[in-house]
Amino acid sequence: MKPSIPSAALGLLGLSASLPVWAQDASVNTHKTLTLSLFAVIVGITLMITYWAARRTHSTAEFYAAGRSITGFQNGLAIAGDYLSAASFLGIAGLIALYGYDGFMYSVGFLMAYITVLLLIAEPCRNTGKYTMADILAFRSEPKKVRTVAALSTIIVSTFYLTAQMVGAGSLIKLLIGIPYETSVIIVGIVMLAYVVFGGMLATTWVQIIKAVILIIASFILVLVVWGKYGFSLPGFLNAVVNDPNIQNHVAKLLGDKAAGMSPEELGQRFLEPGLFLKNPIDQLSLGMALVFGTAGLPHILMRFYTVPTARAARTSVIWAMILIGGFYVMTLFLGLGAALNVGPAAIIGIDKGGNMAAPLLAQYVGGGPESMLGNFFLAFVAAVAFATIVAVVAGLVLAAASAMAHDLYVGVIKGEHASAKEQVRAARVATVLVGILAIVIGIAAKGQNVAHLVGLAFAVAASANLPVLLLTLHWKRFNTGGVIAGMLVGATAAIVLVLVSPNMTYPLKVKADAEKVVAEAPARRAALQAQLADPAAAAKAQADLARLDADVKKAEEDIAKVGDKRSSLMGLEKPLFELKNPGIVSIPLGFLAAFIGSLLYRDKRAEEMWDELYVRQNTGIHAE
């Protein structure tokens, strides 16, 4: 089954379906000790950093904002570490390996998102806020009402994102080293809690910096090896892609009847053109809006701008982040196409239909293949990088959710801003433990569930609820409490409801129909492949295709049994009511509209009186901490 747009963007979500196939690969289990050793080295280094950070984390500012001691360059690295999740490394490389040009469009979208952050958010955010997004929104509005709504939005976005990451973490670690899913989730949760509870933002920042450095270095080495074979010639590399028989066959399968009459070169060229994966232009536009506007509304990204001492450092950090993130996403082109060239789309799909194992398999190939020690060392190293990536991102998300609970709800709403520094730090650590335990519980409970829609929801809610009110707070004098509440509630509700009735959800009738089609077509396909076994030149490929066919039929039969007599989705629908996979093109305008109307219908004298102070502060940084 083709991955949905949001699930594909955040890759890991399709991993669970492939576990049985990969678990049979002896090479991973044979070298489990090597992989575990590399995991242990990375965890050991990051725990030493946490111990160092814990000795320097005592005040509220140190816990939430690393004492505003992070430089622009360091924060740029940390933003890259926070933003480049395992989904970027594994998921997008896989999409490029399977769909060529369309996969690379995700890289472009994620990079372009930072232009919004650079131009509209970073500097005023640093000058106006203190620790959380709610600090900005409450500056000239009624604090208790606004903090409550903003905290709920932050917790919702973080929980959606966190759940997907925890499910991905459990699936990935089980996939790579064979540790049971539940144990994997608990390990990630405990390590992440250690970083945040003891080291706060300082430890989280340096873990993200280390992760960003090793991720970029690992990717750079792979690119050098893959591209070097063609003398670092981009035309030479792309020509090899166009003329590769495996890629040409893969494109022919994707196109189906449309491939009739096309020459091998035309099929290869089609791999570098749009339309193999993203076929609906409206859905593409909606996805682009969610990526560009959603990134600027992600709470764990916004928090990073409070860790630097000045607005200039915040701006510098975004520039460095764009350079690092942009460089990384350019490298995904070589990782994805390199995997398609050297590993082959069929072999990648044989391990995971979502393509998530493209980069690890490429690393194994670069090292000499599954039978070589170096190949498995590279595979283990990439696995360790992916592990570090997941833990670093999860730590940032937990810190964002905990700050909303402790700083906004407990200190801002319940205590009315009258809590001592000691009480605030204690509340932050207690909230972190609660969020961490909740993440572990949800991660285990979501085992085997399709959580793809949660990632889309996180971006959609951030784009539809958070960004409109952030922009209007900073740039519209008439904006007030009514606009904040209306905009966040309508934007979040619209995004959630539209995703719940979209094709992202599981519809039993469609699952059953697709599975029955696979079973029905299997005999004819098997007979054709068995006929090819007589040809020595095609026997090996036919045997591999037969093995994949058996796996597909087994999976289809399992799906049919699992669906049983079910006919409707979680929302009681037999088919989607909303045809787009991403709701951004509808929910984002609704969020803005509700914010406008809410402000016009609500009278809030304080909001207008505080406008001049906010305007001066966001542009100059005067009186900013």
XYZ file of C-alpha atoms in Angstrom:
625
model
C 0.000 0.000 0.000
C 1.377 3.373 -0.944
C 2.296 5.504 2.072
C 0.229 8.596 2.692
C 1.763 11.991 2.192
C 2.251 12.803 5.856
C 3.385 9.325 6.721
C 5.858 9.360 3.920
C 7.169 12.722 4.990
C 7.910 11.375 8.390
C 8.988 8.035 7.216
C 9.173 5.724 10.136
C 5.484 5.127 10.290
C 5.418 2.301 7.850
C 8.157 0.331 9.496
C 6.067 -1.981 11.592
C 4.595 -3.658 8.548
C 8.011 -4.755 7.398
C 9.340 -6.125 10.635
C 8.898 -9.817 9.905
C 10.720 -9.517 6.598
C 13.715 -7.667 7.986
C 13.862 -9.804 11.088
C 14.711 -12.756 8.884
C 17.874 -11.056 7.670
C 20.611 -12.787 9.545
C 23.137 -10.047 8.965
C 21.457 -7.717 11.409
C 21.151 -10.266 14.186
C 24.644 -11.584 13.555
C 26.104 -8.162 14.162
C 23.748 -7.114 16.927
C 26.627 -6.828 19.375
C 28.341 -4.300 17.127
C 25.170 -2.263 16.812
C 24.483 -2.376 20.539
C 28.071 -1.277 21.237
C 27.666 1.792 19.037
C 24.319 2.563 20.685
C 26.032 2.288 24.082
C 28.834 4.651 23.020
C 26.371 7.309 21.884
C 24.194 6.954 24.974
C 27.293 7.062 27.195
C 28.573 10.279 25.603
C 25.199 11.986 25.825
C 24.730 10.926 29.473
C 28.137 12.422 30.311
C 26.919 15.659 28.728
C 23.748 15.420 30.796
C 25.830 15.042 33.974
C 27.837 18.124 32.986
C 24.678 20.083 32.177
C 22.932 19.016 35.391
C 25.667 20.730 37.435
C 24.877 23.951 35.593
C 21.073 23.794 35.636
C 19.518 25.332 38.730
C 17.332 28.318 37.755
C 14.190 28.474 35.634
C 16.024 30.232 32.794
C 18.733 27.556 32.864
C 16.163 24.738 32.735
C 13.938 26.170 29.996
C 16.427 28.265 28.026
C 19.934 26.983 28.873
C 20.561 30.280 30.653
C 20.387 31.993 27.239
C 24.021 30.973 26.881
C 23.875 29.273 23.478
C 25.596 31.067 20.595
C 23.949 31.621 17.226
C 26.055 28.934 15.541
C 25.460 26.449 18.344
C 21.726 27.132 18.238
C 21.750 26.699 14.468
C 23.286 23.259 14.950
C 20.768 22.457 17.690
C 17.846 23.574 15.496
C 19.156 21.321 12.754
C 19.405 18.513 15.292
C 15.857 19.182 16.483
C 14.428 19.457 12.976
C 16.252 16.669 11.149
C 14.366 13.778 12.622
C 14.948 10.155 11.728
C 12.046 10.641 9.356
C 14.124 13.101 7.343
C 17.121 10.794 7.280
C 15.264 7.557 6.634
C 11.875 8.593 5.263
C 12.824 11.186 2.664
C 15.839 9.228 1.440
C 13.447 6.319 0.992
C 10.909 8.419 -0.881
C 13.596 9.630 -3.287
C 14.811 6.052 -3.758
C 11.287 4.938 -4.700
C 9.779 8.012 -6.383
C 12.743 10.136 -7.522
C 11.794 13.781 -8.102
C 8.603 13.694 -5.989
C 10.554 12.474 -2.975
C 13.000 15.353 -3.310
C 10.076 17.806 -3.162
C 9.728 16.948 0.525
C 13.308 18.083 1.063
C 12.555 21.364 -0.707
C 9.383 21.873 1.371
C 11.082 21.294 4.708
C 13.906 23.659 3.764
C 11.643 26.424 2.455
C 9.755 26.326 5.740
C 12.688 28.036 7.417
C 12.331 31.120 5.274
C 9.061 31.808 7.112
C 10.829 31.265 10.411
C 13.724 33.543 9.424
C 11.653 36.412 8.056
C 8.664 36.454 10.400
C 9.285 34.547 13.611
C 12.850 34.195 14.908
C 13.772 37.741 15.923
C 10.397 38.948 17.327
C 10.008 35.614 19.080
C 13.336 36.057 20.889
C 12.588 39.681 21.786
C 9.017 39.161 22.972
C 8.862 35.725 24.555
C 10.521 34.206 27.586
C 10.244 30.415 27.594
C 7.150 29.343 25.614
C 4.876 30.305 22.720
C 2.237 31.402 25.248
C 4.619 34.108 26.558
C 4.305 35.893 23.204
C 0.540 35.466 22.912
C -0.135 36.559 26.505
C 2.048 39.673 26.277
C -0.862 41.986 25.403
C -3.844 39.676 25.932
C -5.641 38.317 28.989
C -2.905 36.026 30.324
C -4.861 33.245 31.998
C -7.274 32.650 29.122
C -4.590 32.826 26.471
C -2.055 30.719 28.374
C -4.648 27.999 28.881
C -5.551 27.766 25.203
C -1.936 28.087 24.037
C -0.771 25.425 26.483
C -3.448 23.035 25.245
C -2.402 23.636 21.642
C 1.248 23.050 22.536
C 0.427 19.831 24.371
C -1.763 18.606 21.475
C 0.888 19.294 18.831
C 3.679 17.810 20.956
C 1.626 14.731 21.840
C 0.726 13.990 18.220
C 4.332 14.393 17.124
C 5.667 12.548 20.168
C 3.384 9.554 19.696
C 4.495 9.126 16.107
C 8.146 9.414 17.150
C 7.759 6.877 19.967
C 6.025 4.382 17.677
C 8.744 4.966 15.096
C 11.450 4.559 17.753
C 10.045 1.268 18.987
C 9.674 -0.076 15.446
C 13.098 1.149 14.313
C 15.064 -0.283 17.226
C 13.232 -3.592 16.995
C 13.917 -3.594 13.281
C 17.617 -2.829 13.581
C 18.742 -4.781 16.621
C 15.861 -7.056 17.506
C 14.945 -5.603 20.910
C 11.196 -6.071 21.620
C 9.035 -3.102 20.709
C 7.885 -2.362 24.261
C 11.438 -2.520 25.622
C 12.628 -0.213 22.853
C 9.994 2.401 23.702
C 10.867 2.218 27.399
C 14.600 2.577 26.683
C 14.044 5.649 24.503
C 11.732 7.115 27.150
C 14.166 6.604 30.006
C 17.157 8.003 28.096
C 15.129 11.003 26.960
C 13.871 11.620 30.517
C 17.432 11.537 31.842
C 18.469 14.240 29.369
C 15.582 16.580 30.152
C 14.958 16.049 33.880
C 18.578 16.437 34.925
C 20.050 18.583 32.187
C 17.068 20.634 30.993
C 17.506 22.669 27.832
C 21.327 22.742 28.140
C 21.631 18.954 27.928
C 18.925 18.752 25.274
C 20.753 21.394 23.210
C 24.101 19.606 23.278
C 22.528 16.236 22.569
C 20.891 17.817 19.532
C 24.184 19.420 18.478
C 26.046 16.098 18.696
C 23.293 14.328 16.843
C 23.290 16.958 14.081
C 27.066 16.694 13.666
C 27.189 12.900 13.405
C 24.102 12.818 11.162
C 25.586 15.335 8.740
C 29.026 13.680 8.800
C 27.552 10.217 8.196
C 25.447 11.513 5.319
C 28.408 13.431 3.867
C 30.607 10.312 3.849
C 27.914 8.307 2.089
C 27.460 11.047 -0.506
C 31.219 11.241 -1.154
C 31.405 7.520 -1.845
C 28.211 7.364 -3.927
C 28.870 10.485 -5.980
C 32.631 9.926 -6.224
C 32.076 6.965 -8.566
C 30.949 9.479 -11.169
C 33.803 11.933 -10.671
C 31.471 14.251 -8.713
C 29.711 15.023 -11.965
C 26.008 15.716 -11.431
C 25.100 15.032 -15.092
C 27.088 11.800 -14.950
C 25.293 10.737 -11.765
C 21.834 11.566 -13.138
C 22.588 9.850 -16.458
C 23.446 6.706 -14.519
C 20.042 6.959 -12.812
C 18.247 7.378 -16.138
C 20.027 4.390 -17.699
C 19.743 2.007 -14.755
C 17.600 -1.067 -15.722
C 16.320 -1.613 -12.157
C 15.043 1.960 -11.932
C 13.503 1.709 -15.404
C 11.638 -1.476 -14.401
C 10.477 0.166 -11.169
C 9.089 3.189 -13.040
C 7.295 0.879 -15.470
C 5.554 -0.810 -12.511
C 4.572 2.551 -11.035
C 3.134 3.790 -14.316
C 1.341 0.558 -15.221
C -0.441 0.842 -18.565
C 0.943 4.341 -19.092
C 4.401 2.810 -19.534
C 3.357 1.049 -22.725
C 5.327 2.329 -25.684
C 7.930 4.148 -23.591
C 11.594 3.395 -24.255
C 13.895 2.357 -21.356
C 15.532 5.792 -21.447
C 12.149 7.519 -21.274
C 11.219 5.422 -18.240
C 14.479 6.332 -16.542
C 13.964 10.012 -17.367
C 10.453 9.786 -15.891
C 12.065 8.969 -12.520
C 13.502 12.498 -12.491
C 10.178 14.132 -13.300
C 7.139 14.918 -11.098
C 4.012 12.798 -10.828
C 5.104 9.340 -9.687
C 3.973 9.914 -6.090
C 2.356 13.356 -5.738
C -0.399 13.168 -8.327
C -2.942 15.693 -7.052
C -1.759 19.314 -7.461
C -4.205 20.566 -4.800
C -2.879 18.025 -2.319
C 0.663 19.126 -3.167
C -0.235 22.745 -2.504
C -1.943 21.815 0.754
C 1.065 19.798 1.847
C 3.388 22.676 1.004
C 1.307 25.090 3.082
C 1.358 22.740 6.071
C 5.132 22.266 5.850
C 5.970 25.944 5.382
C 3.547 27.368 7.956
C 3.539 24.393 10.309
C 7.264 24.506 10.965
C 6.988 28.112 12.142
C 4.319 27.037 14.631
C 6.001 23.982 16.130
C 6.459 24.685 19.862
C 9.733 22.774 20.241
C 11.266 24.785 17.384
C 10.033 28.122 18.792
C 11.575 27.319 22.185
C 15.026 27.202 20.643
C 15.009 30.983 20.039
C 14.885 31.654 23.786
C 18.238 29.939 24.328
C 20.308 32.666 22.648
C 21.287 35.953 24.321
C 20.121 38.386 21.618
C 17.755 38.760 18.667
C 20.796 38.998 16.402
C 21.936 35.603 17.657
C 18.438 34.249 16.979
C 18.630 35.503 13.404
C 22.140 34.087 13.039
C 20.990 30.747 14.345
C 18.250 30.534 11.701
C 20.748 31.325 8.948
C 23.100 28.594 10.178
C 20.152 26.233 10.549
C 19.098 26.907 6.948
C 22.650 26.275 5.709
C 22.960 23.021 7.640
C 19.429 21.812 6.960
C 19.654 22.871 3.322
C 22.970 21.081 2.894
C 21.535 17.972 4.477
C 18.446 17.957 2.285
C 20.591 18.353 -0.829
C 22.500 15.281 0.337
C 19.236 13.334 0.589
C 19.082 13.552 -3.214
C 22.317 11.566 -3.473
C 21.350 9.220 -0.645
C 17.998 8.401 -2.214
C 19.129 8.147 -5.825
C 22.316 6.381 -4.691
C 20.205 3.773 -2.898
C 18.033 3.345 -5.998
C 21.147 2.876 -8.146
C 23.186 0.615 -5.893
C 20.617 -1.255 -3.825
C 17.662 -1.098 -6.222
C 14.032 -0.083 -5.595
C 12.849 -3.700 -5.573
C 15.336 -4.707 -2.869
C 14.419 -1.642 -0.778
C 10.693 -2.394 -1.052
C 11.449 -5.999 -0.181
C 12.657 -4.821 3.219
C 10.171 -2.012 3.802
C 7.424 -0.871 1.451
C 7.746 2.720 2.678
C 11.422 2.773 1.640
C 12.609 3.701 5.126
C 15.604 1.362 4.974
C 17.079 2.933 1.826
C 19.814 4.895 3.641
C 20.852 2.038 5.987
C 20.962 -0.400 3.059
C 23.046 2.089 1.069
C 25.468 2.326 3.995
C 25.705 -1.454 4.091
C 26.384 -1.533 0.342
C 29.045 1.179 0.592
C 30.840 -0.832 3.265
C 30.966 -3.956 1.129
C 27.539 -5.564 1.469
C 25.696 -7.712 4.027
C 28.427 -10.326 4.226
C 31.265 -7.931 5.039
C 32.305 -6.688 8.450
C 32.702 -3.117 7.196
C 29.299 -3.181 5.561
C 27.631 -4.206 8.779
C 29.706 -1.690 10.730
C 28.361 1.057 8.473
C 24.842 -0.316 8.911
C 25.299 -0.351 12.689
C 26.674 3.190 12.628
C 23.707 4.466 10.630
C 21.379 2.662 13.042
C 23.104 4.375 15.959
C 22.766 7.733 14.217
C 19.054 7.101 13.715
C 18.718 6.184 17.393
C 20.468 9.381 18.489
C 18.250 11.306 16.106
C 15.052 9.926 17.598
C 16.117 10.499 21.192
C 17.197 14.085 20.499
C 13.910 14.979 18.772
C 11.838 13.286 21.470
C 13.721 15.196 24.172
C 12.874 18.509 22.489
C 9.207 17.578 22.196
C 8.972 16.488 25.826
C 10.593 19.724 26.966
C 8.074 21.757 24.950
C 5.077 19.874 26.362
C 6.441 19.996 29.911
C 7.059 23.745 29.678
C 3.437 24.263 28.612
C 2.219 22.290 31.605
C 4.602 23.748 34.182
C 5.302 27.301 32.999
C 1.972 28.179 31.337
C -0.636 26.170 33.243
C 0.891 25.724 36.718
C 2.872 28.936 37.141
C 0.888 31.222 34.808
C -2.680 30.071 35.394
C -2.834 28.189 38.706
C -0.216 30.178 40.649
C -0.944 33.485 38.894
C 2.785 34.095 38.168
C 3.529 33.916 41.900
C 5.828 30.916 42.118
C 9.395 31.005 43.393
C 12.266 30.002 41.121
C 12.695 26.781 43.101
C 8.989 25.940 42.715
C 9.149 26.623 38.973
C 12.116 24.305 38.415
C 10.501 21.604 40.541
C 7.256 21.956 38.578
C 9.182 21.742 35.297
C 10.908 18.503 36.330
C 7.682 16.955 37.628
C 5.896 17.915 34.391
C 8.755 16.402 32.387
C 8.445 13.092 34.226
C 4.663 13.094 33.699
C 5.003 13.836 29.976
C 7.759 11.243 29.623
C 5.701 8.526 31.328
C 2.702 9.497 29.206
C 4.830 9.246 26.060
C 6.020 5.753 27.018
C 2.484 4.581 27.812
C 1.038 6.010 24.598
C 3.936 4.641 22.578
C 3.357 1.118 23.908
C -0.438 1.404 23.542
C -0.053 2.513 19.930
C 1.945 -0.586 18.975
C 0.879 -1.840 15.560
C -1.461 1.104 15.043
C -1.436 3.315 11.964
C -0.337 6.618 13.487
C 0.517 8.276 10.170
C -2.281 10.779 10.548
C -0.810 12.029 13.854
C 2.219 13.496 12.094
C 0.021 15.274 9.593
C -2.078 16.483 12.502
C 0.923 17.939 14.320
C 1.940 20.035 11.312
C -1.652 20.897 10.426
C -2.524 22.078 13.948
C 0.717 24.042 14.214
C 0.024 25.744 10.868
C -3.708 26.315 11.425
C -3.846 27.170 15.127
C -0.427 28.454 16.219
C 0.987 30.411 13.299
C -2.067 32.630 12.553
C -2.289 33.910 16.124
C 1.484 34.311 16.415
C 1.676 36.439 13.273
C -1.372 38.550 14.138
C -0.167 39.103 17.711
C 3.108 40.465 16.374
C 1.798 42.432 13.391
C -1.840 43.580 13.928
C -2.669 46.261 16.498
C -6.368 45.341 16.643
C -5.648 41.703 17.466
C -6.710 40.633 20.968
C -7.727 37.839 23.349
C -10.859 36.982 21.385
C -8.799 36.479 18.244
C -6.243 34.255 19.987
C -8.892 31.964 21.459
C -11.068 31.817 18.333
C -8.120 31.343 15.987
C -6.513 28.544 18.002
C -9.745 26.674 18.692
C -11.111 26.898 15.140
C -7.738 26.220 13.492
C -6.986 23.186 15.673
C -10.510 21.781 15.434
C -10.652 22.183 11.655
C -7.291 20.480 11.192
C -8.128 17.574 13.491
C -11.610 16.959 12.078
C -10.481 17.140 8.442
C -7.662 14.661 9.040
C -10.020 12.281 10.856
C -12.322 12.173 7.792
C -9.496 12.138 5.224
C -7.805 9.289 3.329
C -5.143 9.206 6.076
C -7.441 7.071 8.207
C -7.860 3.320 7.738
C -11.011 2.328 5.825
C -11.658 -1.411 6.254
C -13.551 -1.836 2.987
C -10.657 -0.394 0.990
C -8.065 -2.394 2.924
C -10.040 -5.552 2.275
C -10.532 -4.770 -1.418
C -6.822 -4.066 -1.925
C -5.851 -7.240 -0.075
C -8.322 -9.387 -2.022
C -6.905 -7.997 -5.261
C -3.382 -9.066 -4.237
C -4.593 -12.575 -3.388
C -6.641 -12.882 -6.579
C -3.784 -11.808 -8.849
C -1.177 -13.963 -7.083
C -1.665 -17.263 -8.994
C -1.139 -15.684 -12.411
C 1.839 -13.707 -11.144
C 3.343 -16.786 -9.509
C 2.963 -18.826 -12.684
C 4.722 -16.143 -14.722
C 7.610 -15.971 -12.264
C 7.969 -19.749 -12.065
C 8.234 -19.810 -15.852
C 11.151 -17.388 -15.619
C 13.027 -19.775 -13.313
C 13.941 -21.846 -16.368
C 16.017 -18.969 -17.702
C 19.379 -18.941 -15.873
C 19.816 -15.234 -16.580
C 16.514 -14.347 -14.923
C 16.282 -17.086 -12.308
C 17.781 -15.192 -9.395
C 15.531 -12.169 -9.872
C 12.469 -14.379 -10.371
C 13.253 -16.261 -7.170
C 13.510 -12.987 -5.247
C 10.240 -11.776 -6.774
C 8.566 -15.025 -5.773
C 9.692 -14.547 -2.192
C 8.277 -11.014 -2.193
C 5.045 -12.260 -3.748
C 4.668 -14.844 -0.974
C 5.238 -12.106 1.624
C 2.668 -9.852 -0.051
C 0.077 -12.627 -0.163
C 0.701 -13.486 3.483
C 0.325 -9.831 4.461
C -2.852 -9.521 2.359
C -4.368 -12.597 4.008
C -3.505 -11.176 7.417
C -5.171 -7.896 6.473
C -8.322 -9.701 5.334
C -8.466 -11.634 8.599
C -7.770 -8.493 10.614
C -10.513 -6.501 8.887
C -13.076 -9.273 9.295
C -16.583 -7.845 9.140
C -15.547 -4.258 9.840
C -16.886 -1.742 7.357
C -16.186 1.691 8.815
C -13.252 3.790 10.018
C -12.634 5.151 13.510
C -15.084 7.943 12.646
C -17.745 5.516 11.395
C -17.103 6.242 7.702
C -16.857 3.722 4.890
C -14.902 6.155 2.718
C -13.256 9.569 3.187
C -15.467 12.643 3.372
C -12.502 14.939 2.716
C -10.422 13.792 -0.255
C -7.171 15.656 0.489
C -4.561 13.969 2.650
C -3.433 17.247 4.141
C -6.022 19.756 5.403
C -3.778 22.840 5.321
C -5.362 24.512 2.312
C -8.686 24.630 4.213
C -7.748 24.704 7.904
C -5.053 27.409 7.671
C -7.380 30.022 6.083
C -10.055 29.038 8.618
C -7.601 29.673 11.449
C -6.766 33.136 10.092
C -10.428 33.946 9.454
C -11.497 32.934 12.963
C -8.667 34.996 14.449
C -9.792 38.067 12.480
C -13.469 37.686 13.350
C -12.718 36.857 16.994
C -10.696 40.062 17.361
C -13.345 42.202 15.718
C -16.115 40.818 17.932
C -14.142 41.033 21.205
C -13.326 44.219 23.080
C -9.911 44.153 24.763
C -8.580 47.573 25.689
C -5.367 46.152 27.173
C -4.367 44.607 23.863
C -4.374 47.975 22.101
C -2.704 49.781 25.006
C 0.151 47.265 25.038
C 0.655 47.382 21.260
C 3.269 50.154 21.263
C 5.341 48.394 23.898
C 5.142 45.108 22.001
C 6.048 46.803 18.716
C 9.138 48.485 20.173
C 10.196 45.368 22.035
C 9.859 42.948 19.116
C 11.846 45.255 16.837
C 14.533 46.444 19.246
C 14.748 43.879 22.026
C 14.503 46.601 24.685
C 13.492 45.069 28.042
C 13.783 41.581 26.605
C 15.516 39.296 29.058
